Amino acid sequence: MTLSQFFGKFKSRYLWGNLAAMAVVVLLLAFGVKFGLDVYTHHGEAISIPNLLHKNINDADEVAKQLQLQLEVVDTGYVKRLPPGAILAQSPAAGERVKSGHKIYVTINATKSPTITLPDVIDNSSLREAMAKLSAMGFHLLPPQFIPGEKDWVYGILMDGKHVVYGDKIPIDAKLTIQAGNGMRSPTDSVDYVDPVYPEEEGFTETTETDQFEEVKEPPSEEGSPTGKQKQEPHQQPAPETK
């Protein structure tokens, strides 16, 4: 094929007709894909998230369905002043714009107050330690009550005026009062005093037993005895005279 023949084919209407048809098909495919994606993803459609806070979960679900949104409960909490089932939090927040079918994640109020197990602080910790531990666990503490006993030592815990002990299930909204010692002894306490026992001195032992070796006293010495006193001789009668 000569060079003139090659360039001559570009002047053919058949070639240009095919190229034009191919371009039209490509453009139609591009517009079709874009249109399909817009329909599938709801392009350009935006729904404002409603404010569902403090609404009942059933009422909030109806509002979400009317806006073509979905409601999903992901957690529970507890607020005493709100009724059970009320919405405490939502995500996304009210006013944000989303597409239809988007999920709204909510936290609802529990039907009853959750409980916490009372830790082992009674007669096992000081007032400062007990207050720090109970506060960290979420308990509400009233001012402590001081009673006779070792200063700042925990002797008991009151809930609504009643004693609670280690292991009891305490409602999280309950108020607790710690009973601690004031460092003084109660006047009604009786103390028995016992004489102290002192340790005996080394090498000395007191005994009440009679010594088996009794002391023997010497009789008084007579005169002329070796002791220096003269022993008294017996009296002698004089001899008879001789005539």
XYZ file of N, CA and C in Angstrom:
729
model
N 0.858 -1.185 0.000
C 0.000 0.000 0.000
C 0.897 1.239 0.000
N 0.546 2.091 -0.880
C 1.339 3.307 -0.962
C 0.872 4.315 0.068
N 1.678 5.310 0.290
C 1.357 6.341 1.258
C 0.102 7.102 0.867
N -0.101 7.348 -0.412
C -1.288 8.077 -0.872
C -2.551 7.258 -0.639
N -2.445 5.933 -0.827
C -3.605 5.078 -0.579
C -3.978 5.035 0.915
N -2.947 5.037 1.790
C -3.196 5.009 3.242
C -3.940 6.247 3.702
N -3.472 7.408 3.296
C -4.157 8.640 3.688
C -5.507 8.785 3.004
N -5.687 8.114 1.896
C -6.949 8.197 1.188
C -8.072 7.517 1.951
N -7.740 6.524 2.781
C -8.795 5.836 3.555
C -9.428 6.757 4.595
N -8.681 7.757 5.067
C -9.245 8.676 6.053
C -10.343 9.557 5.465
N -10.425 9.559 4.164
C -11.460 10.335 3.496
C -12.733 9.531 3.308
N -12.720 8.278 3.755
C -13.872 7.399 3.585
C -14.964 7.767 4.589
N -16.209 7.891 4.150
C -17.353 8.187 5.032
C -17.654 6.995 5.953
N -17.381 5.818 5.488
C -17.652 4.617 6.280
C -16.804 4.609 7.555
N -15.543 4.987 7.442
C -14.652 5.025 8.602
C -15.119 6.061 9.607
N -15.409 7.224 9.129
C -15.843 8.274 10.048
C -17.204 7.961 10.680
N -18.030 7.274 9.933
C -19.318 6.877 10.507
C -19.136 5.909 11.666
N -18.216 4.962 11.491
C -17.936 4.003 12.596
C -17.329 4.693 13.816
N -16.418 5.601 13.572
C -15.819 6.318 14.695
C -16.854 7.139 15.448
N -17.762 7.787 14.723
C -18.809 8.584 15.379
C -19.733 7.696 16.196
N -20.066 6.523 15.643
C -20.943 5.603 16.372
C -20.281 5.120 17.656
N -19.002 4.837 17.603
C -18.264 4.386 18.801
C -18.218 5.489 19.860
N -18.052 6.721 19.443
C -18.016 7.828 20.399
C -19.357 8.000 21.088
N -20.443 7.862 20.294
C -21.787 7.986 20.882
C -22.024 6.901 21.918
N -21.603 5.673 21.617
C -21.786 4.564 22.561
C -21.023 4.807 23.849
N -19.786 5.302 23.732
C -18.986 5.584 24.937
C -19.653 6.651 25.776
N -20.141 7.715 25.162
C -20.810 8.775 25.900
C -22.078 8.275 26.579
N -22.850 7.463 25.861
C -24.072 6.917 26.467
C -23.749 6.025 27.664
N -22.678 5.234 27.535
C -22.283 4.380 28.666
C -21.847 5.219 29.875
N -21.109 6.286 29.611
C -20.650 7.145 30.709
C -21.832 7.803 31.414
N -22.760 8.352 30.654
C -23.934 8.971 31.274
C -24.802 7.937 31.990
N -24.896 6.750 31.434
C -25.696 5.708 32.073
C -25.123 5.278 33.409
N -23.806 5.115 33.443
C -23.162 4.737 34.723
C -23.350 5.822 35.757
N -23.152 7.071 35.347
C -23.305 8.179 36.303
C -24.731 8.258 36.832
N -25.698 8.103 35.949
C -27.097 8.167 36.370
C -27.425 7.025 37.337
N -26.911 5.847 37.008
C -27.161 4.702 37.885
C -26.551 4.879 39.268
N -25.331 5.416 39.318
C -24.691 5.665 40.620
C -25.439 6.716 41.411
N -25.929 7.743 40.736
C -26.693 8.776 41.446
C -27.976 8.207 42.045
N -28.616 7.346 41.287
C -29.842 6.728 41.804
C -29.513 5.808 42.979
N -28.444 5.050 42.839
C -28.090 4.073 43.880
C -27.629 4.757 45.170
N -26.862 5.821 45.029
C -26.309 6.511 46.213
C -27.146 7.704 46.647
N -28.265 7.947 46.009
C -29.129 9.085 46.343
C -28.337 10.387 46.285
N -27.594 10.540 45.185
C -26.762 11.731 45.032
C -27.628 12.997 45.026
N -27.184 13.988 45.801
C -27.894 15.264 45.868
C -29.040 15.247 46.856
N -29.326 14.079 47.465
C -30.428 13.995 48.421
C -29.868 14.133 49.834
N -30.430 14.981 50.669
C -29.958 15.213 52.024
C -31.151 15.352 52.963
N -31.062 14.659 54.108
C -32.126 14.690 55.113
C -31.525 15.223 56.408
N -32.180 16.160 57.026
C -31.706 16.730 58.280
C -32.085 15.804 59.442
N -31.095 15.477 60.261
C -31.341 14.595 61.412
C -32.225 15.318 62.430
N -33.319 14.695 62.878
C -34.189 15.339 63.872
C -33.591 15.236 65.281
N -34.095 16.096 66.159
C -33.681 16.057 67.564
C -34.540 15.022 68.293
N -33.898 13.904 68.703
C -34.629 12.815 69.347
C -34.371 12.725 70.849
N -33.591 13.634 71.401
C -33.244 13.566 72.821
C -34.479 13.673 73.707
N -34.530 12.793 74.732
C -35.578 12.726 75.746
C -36.909 12.224 75.193
N -36.950 11.870 73.908
C -38.167 11.264 73.358
C -38.196 9.778 73.706
N -39.401 9.219 73.799
C -39.531 7.789 74.003
C -39.015 7.046 72.774
N -38.416 5.890 72.981
C -37.802 5.153 71.883
C -38.813 4.798 70.800
N -40.044 4.486 71.191
C -41.067 4.143 70.192
C -41.464 5.359 69.352
N -41.642 6.517 70.002
C -41.983 7.735 69.266
C -40.840 8.155 68.345
N -39.616 8.023 68.829
C -38.465 8.392 68.002
C -38.335 7.482 66.786
N -38.676 6.222 66.937
C -38.594 5.289 65.815
C -39.598 5.660 64.726
N -40.783 6.124 65.118
C -41.781 6.547 64.141
C -41.313 7.780 63.367
N -40.672 8.716 64.073
C -40.159 9.918 63.407
C -39.067 9.536 62.410
N -38.208 8.623 62.777
C -37.118 8.209 61.888
C -37.660 7.520 60.636
N -38.676 6.692 60.791
C -39.245 5.992 59.634
C -39.896 6.966 58.658
N -40.552 7.996 59.167
C -41.173 8.983 58.290
C -40.135 9.717 57.447
N -38.907 9.850 57.963
C -37.839 10.535 57.232
C -36.960 9.544 56.472
N -37.399 8.278 56.418
C -36.646 7.225 55.734
C -35.261 7.024 56.359
N -35.236 7.105 57.684
C -34.023 6.853 58.462
C -34.249 5.638 59.351
N -33.145 5.066 59.857
C -33.229 3.897 60.733
C -32.709 4.250 62.121
N -33.347 3.651 63.132
C -32.965 3.895 64.526
C -32.386 2.603 65.103
N -31.244 2.722 65.779
C -30.609 1.537 66.368
C -30.117 1.873 67.782
N -30.540 1.059 68.774
C -30.124 1.246 70.170
C -28.779 0.560 70.369
N -27.793 1.306 70.848
C -26.440 0.755 71.033
C -26.009 0.708 72.496
N -26.723 1.420 73.395
C -26.291 1.438 74.793
C -27.443 1.898 75.672
N -27.284 1.676 76.996
C -28.262 2.151 77.977
C -27.547 2.950 79.061
N -28.259 3.869 79.651
C -27.748 4.654 80.767
C -28.838 4.796 81.807
N -28.596 5.678 82.758
C -29.639 5.883 83.773
C -29.636 7.329 84.239
N -30.794 7.972 84.085
C -31.046 9.304 84.615
C -32.360 9.219 85.390
N -32.280 9.471 86.691
C -33.431 9.252 87.563
C -34.633 10.096 87.176
N -34.415 11.324 86.711
C -35.540 12.231 86.427
C -36.227 11.934 85.099
N -35.667 11.058 84.267
C -36.271 10.730 82.973
C -36.948 9.370 83.030
N -38.031 9.182 82.259
C -38.736 7.896 82.276
C -37.919 6.812 81.570
N -38.216 5.555 81.871
C -37.520 4.454 81.180
C -37.790 4.490 79.679
N -36.755 4.196 78.875
C -36.894 4.189 77.432
C -36.668 5.529 76.771
N -36.416 6.592 77.559
C -36.145 7.905 76.960
C -34.749 7.905 76.349
N -34.595 8.637 75.247
C -33.307 8.701 74.557
C -32.394 9.691 75.275
N -31.198 9.204 75.663
C -30.237 10.036 76.385
C -29.193 10.651 75.456
N -28.875 9.994 74.351
C -27.866 10.504 73.413
C -28.149 9.949 72.025
N -27.697 10.677 71.007
C -27.894 10.230 69.635
C -26.688 10.599 68.786
N -26.449 9.785 67.759
C -25.380 10.040 66.800
C -25.828 9.537 65.425
N -25.799 10.422 64.387
C -25.347 11.818 64.343
C -26.231 12.746 65.171
N -25.672 13.911 65.469
C -26.403 14.888 66.259
C -27.502 15.533 65.435
N -28.433 16.163 66.136
C -29.547 16.836 65.457
C -29.036 17.954 64.545
N -29.589 18.057 63.337
C -29.211 19.097 62.389
C -28.246 18.648 61.318
N -27.554 17.532 61.533
C -26.639 17.045 60.495
C -27.449 16.486 59.324
N -26.890 16.599 58.104
C -27.593 16.168 56.899
C -26.994 14.848 56.409
N -27.864 13.880 56.184
C -27.455 12.553 55.735
C -28.383 12.107 54.609
N -28.049 10.976 54.013
C -28.878 10.411 52.961
C -29.948 9.510 53.568
N -30.988 9.254 52.794
C -32.061 8.384 53.275
C -31.504 6.989 53.545
N -32.065 6.341 54.556
C -31.598 5.016 54.926
C -30.471 5.032 55.942
N -29.990 6.237 56.274
C -28.884 6.333 57.236
C -29.370 5.922 58.631
N -28.463 5.329 59.435
C -28.815 4.879 60.786
C -28.502 5.967 61.806
N -29.403 6.076 62.773
C -29.192 6.965 63.922
C -28.967 6.066 65.143
N -27.802 6.175 65.775
C -27.465 5.351 66.931
C -27.828 6.108 68.205
N -28.603 5.451 69.082
C -29.107 6.133 70.272
C -28.775 5.341 71.541
N -28.731 6.079 72.668
C -28.593 5.507 74.018
C -29.873 5.808 74.768
N -30.474 4.787 75.366
C -31.767 4.975 76.031
C -31.627 4.813 77.541
N -32.608 5.341 78.261
C -32.627 5.270 79.722
C -33.063 3.881 80.175
N -32.356 3.329 81.155
C -32.665 1.985 81.656
C -33.994 1.987 82.397
N -34.611 0.806 82.480
C -35.913 0.688 83.148
C -35.791 0.762 84.662
N -34.625 0.441 85.222
C -34.425 0.529 86.669
C -32.994 0.954 86.946
N -32.794 1.421 88.173
C -31.478 1.916 88.551
C -30.472 0.771 88.611
N -29.318 0.913 87.952
C -28.288 -0.130 88.056
C -27.704 -0.180 89.460
N -27.148 -1.308 89.830
C -26.594 -1.496 91.169
C -25.095 -1.736 91.101
N -24.425 -1.442 92.218
C -22.983 -1.662 92.361
C -22.767 -2.448 93.649
N -21.851 -3.406 93.613
C -21.534 -4.204 94.796
C -20.672 -3.390 95.761
N -21.095 -3.342 97.026
C -20.348 -2.585 98.031
C -19.011 -3.265 98.295
N -17.895 -2.536 98.193
C -16.584 -3.145 98.432
C -16.315 -3.362 99.921
N -15.213 -4.054 100.213
C -14.848 -4.400 101.591
C -14.082 -3.243 102.219
N -14.823 -2.241 102.717
C -14.191 -1.086 103.361
C -14.563 -0.984 104.837
N -15.603 -1.677 105.278
C -16.043 -1.598 106.666
C -15.062 -2.350 107.551
N -14.558 -1.657 108.576
C -13.574 -2.224 109.507
C -12.349 -2.754 108.767
N -12.043 -2.098 107.641
C -10.903 -2.555 106.851
C -10.154 -1.388 106.197
N -10.550 -0.150 106.518
C -9.890 0.992 105.896
C -10.170 2.249 106.709
N -9.394 3.276 106.407
C -9.607 4.570 107.049
C -10.710 5.327 106.313
N -11.159 6.420 106.922
C -12.226 7.229 106.326
C -11.792 7.781 104.972
N -10.574 8.251 104.888
C -10.086 8.830 103.627
C -10.028 7.784 102.524
N -9.543 6.598 102.839
C -9.461 5.529 101.848
C -10.845 5.106 101.378
N -11.785 4.960 102.320
C -13.134 4.529 101.963
C -13.839 5.554 101.088
N -13.706 6.842 101.411
C -14.358 7.879 100.607
C -13.791 7.910 99.188
N -12.488 7.757 99.052
C -11.873 7.776 97.718
C -12.335 6.581 96.892
N -12.398 5.412 97.515
C -12.777 4.199 96.787
C -14.242 4.230 96.369
N -15.125 4.621 97.283
C -16.553 4.641 96.977
C -16.883 5.717 95.934
N -16.238 6.868 96.020
C -16.483 7.940 95.041
C -16.030 7.518 93.653
N -14.885 6.839 93.583
C -14.382 6.391 92.285
C -15.313 5.370 91.642
N -16.046 4.602 92.448
C -16.969 3.605 91.926
C -18.306 4.209 91.504
N -18.549 5.477 91.841
C -19.779 6.142 91.420
C -20.810 6.328 92.511
N -20.485 5.996 93.765
C -21.430 6.172 94.861
C -21.543 7.646 95.241
N -22.753 8.033 95.699
C -22.976 9.383 96.209
C -22.823 9.345 97.726
N -21.910 10.175 98.266
C -21.603 10.151 99.690
C -22.124 11.399 100.386
N -22.766 11.190 101.538
C -23.177 12.282 102.410
C -22.045 12.547 103.401
N -22.107 13.669 104.150
C -21.059 13.921 105.152
C -20.956 12.748 106.120
N -19.731 12.374 106.516
C -19.556 11.208 107.406
C -20.154 11.442 108.785
N -20.478 10.355 109.437
C -21.015 10.385 110.803
C -19.949 9.831 111.736
N -19.617 10.597 112.788
C -18.551 10.187 113.701
C -19.151 9.575 114.966
N -18.600 8.446 115.348
C -19.053 7.701 116.513
C -17.839 7.379 117.380
N -18.066 7.005 118.674
C -16.922 6.654 119.514
C -16.126 5.498 118.916
N -14.822 5.648 118.885
C -13.962 4.612 118.333
C -12.635 5.184 117.904
N -11.816 4.347 117.319
C -10.504 4.770 116.840
C -10.673 5.863 115.783
N -9.886 6.891 115.891
C -10.060 8.081 115.046
C -9.960 7.732 113.565
N -11.007 8.160 112.798
C -11.078 8.029 111.334
C -11.058 6.580 110.850
N -11.387 5.653 111.707
C -11.498 4.247 111.281
C -12.950 3.950 110.921
N -13.191 3.283 109.793
C -14.547 3.032 109.309
C -15.170 1.871 110.085
N -16.309 2.133 110.744
C -17.003 1.117 111.519
C -18.314 0.670 110.876
N -18.839 1.420 109.919
C -20.100 1.031 109.292
C -20.477 1.989 108.173
N -21.476 1.574 107.357
C -21.997 2.397 106.266
C -23.518 2.328 106.307
N -24.171 3.484 106.192
C -25.628 3.572 106.240
C -26.175 3.941 104.871
N -27.285 3.306 104.500
C -28.047 3.677 103.300
C -29.501 3.861 103.721
N -29.992 5.075 103.610
C -31.349 5.401 104.056
C -31.555 5.016 105.519
N -30.520 5.244 106.342
C -30.612 4.978 107.766
C -30.415 3.525 108.166
N -30.171 2.647 107.214
C -29.982 1.221 107.515
C -28.558 0.809 107.176
N -28.032 -0.099 107.997
C -26.669 -0.561 107.786
C -26.599 -1.496 106.575
N -25.559 -1.315 105.774
C -25.258 -2.215 104.658
C -23.879 -2.817 104.900
N -23.643 -3.978 104.307
C -22.393 -4.690 104.544
C -21.732 -5.043 103.215
N -20.519 -5.539 103.336
C -19.733 -5.925 102.158
C -20.493 -6.950 101.302
N -20.564 -6.696 99.984
C -21.225 -7.604 99.065
C -22.651 -7.226 98.731
N -23.259 -6.289 99.468
C -24.636 -5.874 99.168
C -24.688 -5.130 97.834
N -25.810 -5.300 97.119
C -26.039 -4.596 95.852
C -26.677 -3.242 96.160
N -25.962 -2.169 95.875
C -26.413 -0.821 96.211
C -26.813 -0.088 94.929
N -28.032 0.493 94.861
C -28.398 1.303 93.681
C -27.427 2.458 93.496
N -27.098 2.730 92.233
C -26.076 3.737 91.952
C -26.513 5.137 92.369
N -27.836 5.374 92.471
C -28.305 6.698 92.860
C -28.551 6.811 94.363
N -28.214 5.762 95.132
C -28.404 5.805 96.582
C -27.341 6.695 97.225
N -27.682 7.292 98.364
C -26.751 8.134 99.106
C -26.270 7.367 100.341
N -24.959 7.325 100.525
C -24.356 6.556 101.606
C -23.742 7.487 102.648
N -23.792 7.033 103.901
C -23.168 7.748 105.019
C -22.156 6.822 105.674
N -20.918 7.262 105.759
C -19.858 6.457 106.373
C -19.786 6.783 107.856
N -19.786 5.752 108.693
C -19.608 5.909 110.124
C -18.140 5.678 110.466
N -17.510 6.711 111.049
C -16.086 6.626 111.373
C -15.869 7.005 112.833
N -14.749 6.546 113.397
C -14.432 6.816 114.796
C -13.993 8.262 115.006
N -14.343 8.792 116.184
C -13.980 10.171 116.520
C -12.778 10.262 117.439
N -12.164 9.109 117.732
C -10.982 9.111 118.582
C -11.281 9.147 120.060
N -12.543 8.946 120.450
C -12.924 8.983 121.864
C -13.601 7.673 122.251
N -13.531 7.352 123.579
C -14.152 6.139 124.073
C -15.539 6.453 124.625
N -16.478 5.565 124.383
C -17.842 5.778 124.865
C -17.887 5.707 126.391
N -18.657 6.607 127.037
C -18.756 6.571 128.514
C -19.347 5.278 129.034
N -20.100 4.574 128.215
C -20.723 3.330 128.667
C -19.767 2.143 128.609
N -18.612 2.324 127.996
C -17.659 1.221 127.922
C -17.097 0.939 129.303
N -16.959 -0.325 129.677
C -16.353 -0.743 130.940
C -15.007 -1.359 130.631
N -14.024 -0.986 131.455
C -12.669 -1.488 131.258
C -12.231 -2.185 132.529
N -11.787 -3.421 132.465
C -11.265 -4.172 133.600
C -9.756 -3.985 133.639
N -9.299 -3.386 134.766
C -7.866 -3.153 134.900
C -7.222 -4.345 135.597
N -6.123 -4.796 135.119
C -5.386 -5.933 135.664
C -4.006 -5.444 136.056
N -3.558 -5.827 137.298
C -2.230 -5.416 137.733
C -1.182 -5.947 136.777
N -0.235 -5.106 136.448
C 0.787 -5.568 135.500
C 1.696 -6.607 136.129
N 2.243 -7.470 135.326
C 3.175 -8.503 135.767
C 4.552 -8.104 135.278
N 5.455 -7.872 136.237
C 6.803 -7.459 135.866
C 7.705 -8.676 135.752
N 8.639 -8.667 134.874
C 9.565 -9.808 134.749
C 10.496 -9.889 135.944
N 10.787 -11.106 136.406
C 11.646 -11.304 137.566
C 13.093 -11.021 137.218
N 13.846 -10.554 138.255
C 15.259 -10.276 138.028
C 16.010 -11.566 137.792
N 17.012 -11.440 136.983
C 17.798 -12.618 136.607
C 18.527 -13.155 137.836
N 18.444 -14.456 138.070
C 19.136 -15.101 139.185
C 18.392 -15.058 140.483
N 17.168 -14.437 140.471
C 16.400 -14.356 141.708
C 15.006 -14.875 141.459
N 14.619 -15.836 142.277
C 13.293 -16.422 142.177
C 12.666 -16.435 143.547
N 11.539 -15.797 143.646
C 10.844 -15.734 144.934
C 10.059 -17.020 145.139
N 10.167 -17.563 146.313
C 9.460 -18.806 146.624
C 8.928 -18.762 148.026
N 7.827 -19.435 148.227
C 7.206 -19.487 149.553
C 7.421 -20.834 150.233
N 8.143 -21.714 149.544
C 8.368 -23.026 150.132
C 9.414 -22.931 151.240
N 9.322 -23.811 152.222
C 10.251 -23.847 153.354
C 11.538 -24.532 152.943
N 12.654 -23.908 153.286
C 13.952 -24.489 152.946
C 14.152 -25.754 153.760
N 14.578 -26.798 153.049
C 14.742 -28.069 153.746
C 15.977 -28.066 154.688
N 16.883 -27.120 154.449
C 18.048 -26.993 155.329
C 17.817 -25.846 156.287
N 17.356 -26.167 157.491
C 17.103 -25.138 158.482
C 18.397 -24.737 159.182
N 18.446 -23.496 159.569
C 19.638 -22.986 160.258
C 19.688 -23.558 161.676
N 20.854 -24.080 162.054
C 21.049 -24.668 163.401
C 21.871 -23.699 164.221
N 21.315 -23.307 165.345
C 21.991 -22.354 166.215
C 22.787 -23.105 167.281
N 24.005 -22.641 167.573
C 24.842 -23.262 168.616
C 24.317 -22.862 169.989
N 24.363 -23.797 170.926
C 23.936 -23.449 172.301
C 24.931 -22.494 172.922
N 24.506 -21.727 173.872
C 25.435 -20.784 174.526
C 26.603 -21.532 175.162
N 27.796 -21.033 174.918
C 29.009 -21.713 175.432
C 29.168 -21.486 176.921
N 29.752 -22.489 177.644
C 29.974 -22.378 179.091
C 31.305 -21.708 179.355
N 31.536 -21.375 180.651
C 32.796 -20.739 181.032
C 33.942 -21.705 180.845
N 35.059 -21.262 180.473
C 36.232 -22.091 180.254
C 36.222 -22.803 178.944
N 35.161 -22.588 178.176
C 35.089 -23.212 176.861
C 36.011 -22.484 175.927
N 36.315 -23.111 174.838
C 37.206 -22.439 173.888
C 36.693 -21.120 173.402
N 35.438 -20.864 173.661
C 34.898 -19.589 173.190
C 35.346 -18.432 174.041
N 36.097 -18.697 175.183
C 36.586 -17.589 176.016
C 35.813 -17.449 177.271
N 34.656 -18.111 177.440
C 33.889 -18.042 178.680
C 34.281 -19.198 179.576
N 34.369 -18.978 180.906
C 34.752 -20.008 181.876
C 33.627 -20.960 182.099
N 33.992 -22.246 182.006
C 33.000 -23.273 182.248
C 32.815 -23.448 183.747
N 31.616 -23.471 184.208
C 31.315 -23.576 185.623
C 31.485 -25.011 186.071
N 32.424 -25.231 187.110
C 32.675 -26.574 187.631
C 31.600 -26.947 188.635
N 31.374 -28.234 188.774
C 30.345 -28.658 189.741
C 30.795 -28.385 191.183
N 29.860 -28.090 192.088
C 30.148 -27.756 193.490
C 30.656 -28.991 194.231
N 31.840 -28.841 194.971
C 32.438 -29.943 195.743
C 32.326 -29.667 197.234
N 31.945 -30.691 198.003
C 31.852 -30.551 199.469
C 33.254 -30.645 200.067
N 33.591 -29.902 201.156
C 34.940 -29.961 201.804
C 35.183 -31.339 202.461
N 36.433 -31.730 202.489
C 36.796 -33.059 203.081
C 36.710 -32.987 204.617
N 36.327 -34.081 205.275
C 36.179 -34.099 206.759
C 37.540 -33.940 207.414
N 37.551 -33.276 208.620
C 38.780 -33.066 209.329
C 39.187 -34.348 210.074
N 40.518 -34.597 210.255
C 41.027 -35.789 210.943
C 41.500 -35.398 212.344
N 41.235 -36.223 213.253
C 41.627 -35.966 214.616
C 42.873 -36.715 214.912
